[in-house]
PDB file of C-alpha atoms in Angstrom:
ATOM      1  CA  MET A 292       0.000   0.000   0.000  1.00 52.00           C
ATOM      2  CA  LEU A 293       2.670   2.510   0.951  1.00 61.00           C
ATOM      3  CA  ASN A 294       4.788   1.972  -2.174  1.00 61.00           C
ATOM      4  CA  ASP A 295       1.915   3.136  -4.358  1.00 64.00           C
ATOM      5  CA  ALA A 296       0.326   6.393  -3.213  1.00 65.00           C
ATOM      6  CA  VAL A 297      -2.343   6.718  -5.881  1.00 70.00           C
ATOM      7  CA  CYS A 298      -5.040   6.594  -3.204  1.00 77.00           C
ATOM      8  CA  PHE A 299      -3.704   9.809  -1.604  1.00 83.00           C
ATOM      9  CA  LYS A 300      -4.510  13.228  -3.051  1.00 86.00           C
ATOM     10  CA  ASN A 301      -1.476  14.814  -1.377  1.00 86.00           C
ATOM     11  CA  VAL A 302       1.722  13.443   0.134  1.00 87.00           C
ATOM     12  CA  TYR A 303       3.778  15.625   2.464  1.00 88.00           C
ATOM     13  CA  ILE A 304       7.104  14.867   4.101  1.00 86.00           C
ATOM     14  CA  VAL A 305       8.284  16.482   7.294  1.00 86.00           C
ATOM     15  CA  THR A 306      11.967  16.985   6.521  1.00 82.00           C
ATOM     16  CA  GLY A 307      14.697  16.686   9.128  1.00 83.00           C
ATOM     17  CA  TYR A 308      14.674  14.243  12.026  1.00 86.00           C
ATOM     18  CA  THR A 309      11.504  13.120  13.808  1.00 90.00           C
ATOM     19  CA  ASP A 310      11.447  11.011  16.959  1.00 92.00           C
ATOM     20  CA  LEU A 311       9.645   7.896  15.737  1.00 93.00           C
ATOM     21  CA  ARG A 312       8.602   7.059  19.287  1.00 94.00           C
ATOM     22  CA  PHE A 313       5.970   9.771  18.778  1.00 94.00           C
ATOM     23  CA  GLY A 314       2.433   8.509  18.497  1.00 95.00           C
ATOM     24  CA  ILE A 315      -0.572   9.850  16.644  1.00 95.00           C
ATOM     25  CA  ASP A 316      -1.217  12.873  18.870  1.00 95.00           C
ATOM     26  CA  SER A 317       2.419  14.020  18.894  1.00 95.00           C
ATOM     27  CA  LEU A 318       2.774  13.636  15.131  1.00 94.00           C
ATOM     28  CA  ALA A 319      -0.492  15.511  14.534  1.00 92.00           C
ATOM     29  CA  ALA A 320       0.728  18.304  16.837  1.00 92.00           C
ATOM     30  CA  LEU A 321       4.015  18.423  14.922  1.00 89.00           C
ATOM     31  CA  ILE A 322       2.154  18.839  11.639  1.00 88.00           C
ATOM     32  CA  LYS A 323      -0.028  21.549  13.157  1.00 89.00           C
ATOM     33  CA  SER A 324       2.977  23.475  14.462  1.00 87.00           C
ATOM     34  CA  LYS A 325       4.837  23.299  11.133  1.00 81.00           C
ATOM     35  CA  LEU A 326       1.853  23.936   8.841  1.00 77.00           C
ATOM     36  CA  GLY A 327      -0.008  26.301  11.108  1.00 79.00           C
ATOM     37  CA  LYS A 328      -3.284  24.461  10.536  1.00 75.00           C
ATOM     38  CA  GLU A 329      -5.033  21.241  11.497  1.00 79.00           C
ATOM     39  CA  PRO A 330      -3.880  18.113   9.619  1.00 78.00           C
ATOM     40  CA  LEU A 331      -7.465  16.894   9.281  1.00 84.00           C
ATOM     41  CA  VAL A 332      -7.438  16.660   5.497  1.00 85.00           C
ATOM     42  CA  PRO A 333      -8.843  13.372   4.157  1.00 88.00           C
ATOM     43  CA  ASP A 334      -6.695  11.382   1.703  1.00 87.00           C
ATOM     44  CA  THR A 335      -3.545  13.280   2.702  1.00 90.00           C
ATOM     45  CA  LEU A 336      -0.454  11.366   3.829  1.00 91.00           C
ATOM     46  CA  TYR A 337       2.169  12.941   6.103  1.00 92.00           C
ATOM     47  CA  LEU A 338       5.493  11.085   6.293  1.00 91.00           C
ATOM     48  CA  PHE A 339       8.142  11.244   9.044  1.00 92.00           C
ATOM     49  CA  CYS A 340      11.636   9.758   9.280  1.00 89.00           C
ATOM     50  CA  GLY A 341      13.900   9.333  12.300  1.00 87.00           C
ATOM     51  CA  ARG A 342      17.679   9.218  12.539  1.00 88.00           C
ATOM     52  CA  ARG A 343      17.694   5.642  11.285  1.00 87.00           C
ATOM     53  CA  THR A 344      16.666   6.051   7.691  1.00 87.00           C
ATOM     54  CA  ASP A 345      15.459   2.494   7.248  1.00 88.00           C
ATOM     55  CA  ARG A 346      12.027   3.242   8.735  1.00 91.00           C
ATOM     56  CA  ILE A 347       9.309   5.836   8.327  1.00 90.00           C
ATOM     57  CA  LYS A 348       5.940   6.639   9.854  1.00 94.00           C
ATOM     58  CA  GLY A 349       2.911   7.945   8.032  1.00 92.00           C
ATOM     59  CA  LEU A 350      -0.165   9.700   9.358  1.00 93.00           C
ATOM     60  CA  VAL A 351      -3.465   9.860   7.451  1.00 92.00           C
ATOM     61  CA  TRP A 352      -6.749  11.417   8.536  1.00 90.00           C
ATOM     62  CA  GLU A 353      -9.741   9.283   7.632  1.00 89.00           C
ATOM     63  CA  SER A 354     -13.316  10.422   8.133  1.00 86.00           C
ATOM     64  CA  ASP A 355     -13.538   8.779  11.561  1.00 90.00           C
ATOM     65  CA  GLY A 356      -9.993   9.173  12.915  1.00 91.00           C
ATOM     66  CA  TYR A 357      -6.270   8.898  12.235  1.00 92.00           C
ATOM     67  CA  LEU A 358      -4.475   5.984  10.616  1.00 91.00           C
ATOM     68  CA  LEU A 359      -0.839   5.466  11.660  1.00 94.00           C
ATOM     69  CA  LEU A 360       1.422   3.672   9.168  1.00 91.00           C
ATOM     70  CA  TYR A 361       4.889   2.290   9.878  1.00 92.00           C
ATOM     71  CA  LYS A 362       7.338   0.913   7.358  1.00 89.00           C
ATOM     72  CA  ARG A 363      10.739  -0.664   7.991  1.00 88.00           C
ATOM     73  CA  LEU A 364      13.024  -1.620   5.129  1.00 86.00           C
ATOM     74  CA  GLU A 365      14.840  -4.934   5.428  1.00 87.00           C
ATOM     75  CA  GLN A 366      17.673  -3.651   3.233  1.00 87.00           C
ATOM     76  CA  GLY A 367      18.566  -0.122   2.163  1.00 83.00           C
ATOM     77  CA  ASN A 368      17.620   3.329   3.372  1.00 84.00           C
ATOM     78  CA  PHE A 369      15.280   6.151   2.496  1.00 82.00           C
ATOM     79  CA  GLN A 370      17.059   9.217   1.092  1.00 79.00           C
ATOM     80  CA  TRP A 371      15.363  11.681   3.408  1.00 80.00           C
ATOM     81  CA  PRO A 372      15.936  15.460   3.103  1.00 77.00           C
ATOM     82  CA  ARG A 373      17.658  16.529   6.347  1.00 74.00           C
ATOM     83  CA  SER A 374      18.703  20.105   5.730  1.00 70.00           C
ATOM     84  CA  GLU A 375      15.370  21.812   6.345  1.00 65.00           C
ATOM     85  CA  SER A 376      12.797  21.399   9.053  1.00 61.00           C
ATOM     86  CA  GLU A 377       9.599  21.983   7.119  1.00 65.00           C
ATOM     87  CA  VAL A 378       6.710  20.220   5.460  1.00 68.00           C
ATOM     88  CA  ARG A 379       7.112  19.625   1.714  1.00 75.00           C
ATOM     89  CA  ASN A 380       4.489  18.507  -0.770  1.00 77.00           C
ATOM     90  CA  LEU A 381       5.631  15.668  -3.038  1.00 80.00           C
ATOM     91  CA  SER A 382       4.497  14.831  -6.530  1.00 79.00           C
ATOM     92  CA  GLN A 383       3.623  11.222  -7.375  1.00 80.00           C
ATOM     93  CA  GLN A 384       7.006  10.884  -9.121  1.00 79.00           C
ATOM     94  CA  GLN A 385       8.914  12.232  -6.104  1.00 80.00           C
ATOM     95  CA  PHE A 386       7.030   9.864  -3.805  1.00 77.00           C
ATOM     96  CA  ARG A 387       7.902   6.927  -6.070  1.00 81.00           C
ATOM     97  CA  TRP A 388      11.571   8.001  -6.020  1.00 77.00           C
ATOM     98  CA  LEU A 389      11.528   8.177  -2.216  1.00 77.00           C
ATOM     99  CA  MET A 390       9.998   4.705  -1.883  1.00 76.00           C
ATOM    100  CA  GLU A 391      12.619   3.336  -4.311  1.00 76.00           C
ATOM    101  CA  GLY A 392      15.471   4.693  -2.183  1.00 73.00           C
ATOM    102  CA  LEU A 393      16.234   7.655  -4.440  1.00 74.00           C
ATOM    103  CA  THR A 394      16.351  11.335  -3.541  1.00 74.00           C
ATOM    104  CA  VAL A 395      13.228  13.448  -4.026  1.00 73.00           C
ATOM    105  CA  THR A 396      15.320  16.160  -5.687  1.00 70.00           C
ATOM    106  CA  PRO A 397      17.511  14.582  -8.376  1.00 64.00           C
ATOM    107  CA  LYS A 398      20.813  16.262  -9.191  1.00 63.00           C
ATOM    108  CA  ARG A 399      20.178  15.984 -12.915  1.00 63.00           C
ATOM    109  CA  ILE A 400      17.055  15.353 -14.899  1.00 62.00           C
ATOM    110  CA  VAL A 401      17.127  13.998 -18.432  1.00 65.00           C
ATOM    111  CA  LYS A 402      15.615  16.672 -20.636  1.00 72.00           C
ATOM    112  CA  GLN A 403      13.080  15.749 -23.274  1.00 74.00           C
ATOM    113  CA  VAL A 404      13.903  16.885 -26.794  1.00 76.00           C
ATOM    114  CA  GLU A 405      11.987  17.168 -30.021  1.00 81.00           C
ATOM    115  CA  PRO A 406      12.885  14.551 -32.621  1.00 79.00           C
ATOM    116  CA  PRO A 407      14.710  15.863 -35.706  1.00 77.00           C
ATOM    117  CA  GLU A 408      12.604  16.389 -38.804  1.00 79.00           C
ATOM    118  CA  TYR A 409      14.693  14.173 -41.040  1.00 75.00           C
ATOM    119  CA  MET A 410      16.837  11.268 -39.974  1.00 64.00           C
ATOM    120  CA  GLY A 411      18.897   9.996 -42.864  1.00 60.00           C
TER     121      GLY A 411
END
């Protein structure tokens, strides 16, 4: 479920380090303090990562309460942005990169080009 986020309208990551011992109420309060508003948005996933980058927590508001998700990788690490302490919205592509162990901000992107008119 967590590798494919098509069921979520928005995916946000809380960059920097988060104490993964936090439960639902502490994570919701963290989102509120960083966003300045309540995290009660249906179909929105908030992701957190601790110092050990092999596990993440996710928080989702459903119509009747919160859903807490936890994922631990058996091998490899998540490439989590550490430099800023903010909430960032991810595109579907960036989320896929994160779940595949890649960075959410690639150093280089292959540019698309127009094909030549005549190839001889």
